[in-house]
Coordinates of C-alpha atoms and ligand atoms in Angstrom, one line a residue:
M765 CA -22.1 65.7 -33.5
N766 CA -22.0 69.4 -35.1
I767 CA -19.7 71.9 -33.6
D768 CA -19.0 74.8 -35.1
Y769 CA -15.9 76.7 -34.8
V770 CA -15.2 80.3 -34.9
I771 CA -12.2 82.3 -35.3
N772 CA -12.1 85.9 -34.0
P773 CA -15.7 86.4 -33.4
T774 CA -17.1 89.8 -33.3
D775 CA -19.9 89.3 -30.8
L776 CA -18.6 87.3 -27.9
D777 CA -19.7 88.1 -24.4
P778 CA -17.4 87.6 -22.0
H779 CA -19.7 86.8 -19.5
D780 CA -20.3 83.5 -21.6
V781 CA -16.4 82.9 -21.5
F782 CA -16.6 83.8 -17.6
E783 CA -19.0 80.7 -17.2
L784 CA -17.5 78.6 -19.7
F785 CA -14.0 78.6 -17.3
Q786 CA -16.4 78.0 -14.2
R787 CA -18.0 74.7 -15.7
A788 CA -14.7 73.8 -16.5
G789 CA -13.3 74.4 -13.4
I790 CA -10.5 77.1 -14.4
L791 CA -12.2 80.1 -12.6
K792 CA -9.6 81.6 -10.1
P793 CA -10.5 84.8 -8.2
N794 CA -8.2 86.8 -10.7
K795 CA -10.3 85.5 -13.6
T796 CA -12.9 88.5 -13.4
I797 CA -15.2 89.5 -16.4
G798 CA -13.2 92.8 -16.3
R799 CA -9.7 91.0 -17.0
I800 CA -11.4 88.5 -19.4
S801 CA -12.7 91.1 -21.2
R802 CA -9.1 92.8 -21.4
S803 CA -7.7 89.7 -22.4
M804 CA -10.2 89.2 -25.2
K805 CA -9.2 92.8 -26.5
G806 CA -5.4 92.1 -26.3
S807 CA -5.5 88.8 -28.1
A808 CA -4.0 88.0 -31.3
V809 CA -6.2 85.4 -32.1
I810 CA -9.5 83.7 -30.2
V811 CA -11.0 80.7 -31.4
T812 CA -14.3 79.6 -30.0
A813 CA -16.6 76.0 -30.3
W814 CA -20.3 76.2 -30.1
H815 CA -23.2 73.4 -30.1
N816 CA -26.6 74.5 -30.7
N817 CA -25.5 78.3 -30.3
R818 CA -23.9 77.5 -26.5
L819 CA -20.2 78.3 -25.9
I820 CA -18.3 75.0 -25.1
G821 CA -14.8 76.0 -25.8
Y822 CA -12.6 78.9 -25.9
S823 CA -9.2 79.7 -26.6
N824 CA -7.0 82.6 -27.0
A825 CA -3.2 83.6 -27.8
I826 CA -1.0 86.8 -27.9
S827 CA 1.6 86.6 -30.6
D828 CA 3.7 88.9 -33.0
F829 CA 2.5 86.6 -36.0
S830 CA 6.5 86.0 -36.6
W831 CA 8.3 84.0 -34.4
V832 CA 6.2 83.6 -31.1
G833 CA 2.6 82.5 -30.0
H834 CA 1.5 81.8 -26.4
I835 CA -1.8 80.4 -25.6
S836 CA -3.3 82.3 -22.6
Q837 CA -6.4 80.5 -21.9
L838 CA -8.2 77.2 -22.8
A839 CA -11.1 75.4 -21.9
V840 CA -13.6 73.1 -23.0
D841 CA -17.0 72.4 -21.2
P842 CA -16.5 69.2 -19.2
E843 CA -19.7 67.6 -20.8
Y844 CA -17.7 68.0 -24.5
Q845 CA -14.4 66.9 -23.3
G846 CA -12.6 64.2 -24.9
Q847 CA -14.2 64.5 -28.3
G848 CA -11.1 66.4 -30.2
I849 CA -12.4 70.1 -29.4
G850 CA -9.5 71.2 -27.4
R851 CA -7.1 69.7 -30.0
N852 CA -9.1 71.3 -32.6
L853 CA -9.0 74.6 -30.6
V854 CA -5.3 74.7 -30.4
E855 CA -4.8 73.4 -34.2
K856 CA -7.3 76.4 -35.6
I857 CA -4.9 79.0 -33.3
K858 CA -1.6 77.0 -35.2
Q859 CA -3.3 77.5 -38.1
T860 CA -4.1 81.4 -37.7
L861 CA -0.5 82.4 -36.4
G862 CA 1.2 80.3 -39.7
D863 CA 4.0 77.7 -39.2
E864 CA 6.5 80.2 -38.7
V865 CA 5.5 80.7 -35.0
S866 CA 6.3 78.4 -32.1
L867 CA 3.3 77.9 -29.6
M868 CA 4.1 78.0 -26.3
V869 CA 1.4 77.5 -23.4
H870 CA 2.1 77.8 -19.3
S871 CA -0.1 74.7 -18.6
S872 CA -2.1 73.6 -15.5
E873 CA -0.7 70.6 -13.6
V874 CA -3.8 68.7 -15.2
A875 CA -3.4 69.6 -18.9
K876 CA 0.2 68.9 -19.1
D877 CA -0.7 65.3 -20.6
F878 CA -3.1 67.0 -23.2
Y879 CA -0.2 69.1 -24.4
R880 CA 2.1 66.2 -24.9
A881 CA -0.8 64.4 -26.6
I882 CA -1.1 67.1 -29.0
G883 CA 2.4 67.4 -30.3
F884 CA 3.7 70.0 -27.7
K885 CA 7.3 69.2 -26.4
D886 CA 8.7 69.8 -22.7
Y887 CA 10.9 72.6 -22.8
H888 CA 13.2 73.9 -20.0
D889 CA 15.1 76.4 -21.7
M890 CA 12.6 79.1 -20.5
F891 CA 12.2 81.8 -18.1
V892 CA 9.2 83.4 -16.4
L893 CA 8.8 86.5 -14.7
P894 CA 5.5 85.7 -12.5
R895 CA 2.9 88.1 -12.3
S896 CA 2.1 89.5 -8.9
R897 CA -1.8 88.9 -9.0
Ligands
COA709 C1 -7.2 70.5 -21.1 C2 -8.5 70.2 -22.4 C3 -8.8 71.6 -22.9 C4 -8.6 69.3 -23.2 O1 -9.8 69.3 -24.0 P1 -10.5 67.9 -24.5 O2 -11.3 68.5 -25.9 O3 -10.9 67.5 -23.6 O4 -9.2 67.3 -25.4 P2 -9.4 66.4 -26.6 O5 -10.2 65.8 -26.6 O6 -8.7 67.4 -28.0 O7 -8.1 66.0 -26.6 C5 -6.7 65.7 -27.2 C6 -5.6 64.7 -27.1 O8 -5.4 64.8 -25.7 C7 -5.8 63.9 -24.7 N1 -6.1 64.4 -23.4 C8 -7.2 65.2 -23.0 N2 -7.2 65.6 -21.8 C9 -6.1 64.9 -21.5 C10 -5.6 64.7 -20.0 N3 -6.1 65.6 -19.0 N4 -4.8 64.5 -19.7 C11 -4.5 63.2 -20.8 N5 -4.7 63.5 -21.7 C12 -5.4 63.8 -22.4 C13 -6.8 63.0 -25.3 O9 -6.9 61.6 -24.6 C14 -6.6 63.0 -27.0 O10 -5.4 62.3 -27.3 P3 -5.3 61.1 -28.5 O11 -5.7 62.0 -29.8 O12 -4.4 60.4 -28.3 O13 -6.7 60.3 -28.3 C15 -9.9 70.1 -21.3 O14 -10.0 69.0 -20.6 C16 -10.3 71.3 -20.4 O15 -10.8 72.5 -20.8 N6 -9.7 71.0 -19.0 C17 -10.3 72.3 -17.9 C18 -9.4 73.4 -18.3 C19 -8.0 73.1 -18.6 O16 -7.4 72.6 -17.5 N7 -7.5 74.2 -19.1 C20 -5.8 74.1 -19.7 C21 -5.3 75.3 -19.0 S1 -3.5 75.6 -19.4

């Protein structure tokens, strides 16, 4: 299957990202079109995956391009999961940020073993000031 990856797409429609999140089952009430759009504008890197001009994978991260990068969102269309697309999206984020950057993520419960499988280490020396909404 020919999957095209685009790094930092210039014409990505937040509605398409919204629909992908819906299909992937990660559409919480706080994931509105406006908030997705703001997240896209504030990202250091966005990687998208396409099949037949359909958005089937998305990930974005924030970063200082020096020490840290933080994956904000990651989703692969359920019809395309289990084919290495999630791994490729994260790998392209890592390549774009460079090898001086540690990549972090606040994982959903179901994705923890995915991150372990692609090389992320459990790391307990971390503090979070949670958002309120
Ligand atoms: C998590 C997600 C992005 C994984 O994408 P994917 O394209 O299916 O993953 P890949 O095919 O690249 O898998 C890479 C490796 O992770 C493993 N893996 C994938 N999902 C896994 C899971 N849920 N549990 C355990 N291992 C998993 C695969 O077996 C593979 O390991 P291998 O290379 O040793 O065979 C995808 O399942 C998804 O979009 N889920 C819903 C949204 C979500 O939870 N996002 C994360 C928010 S933090």
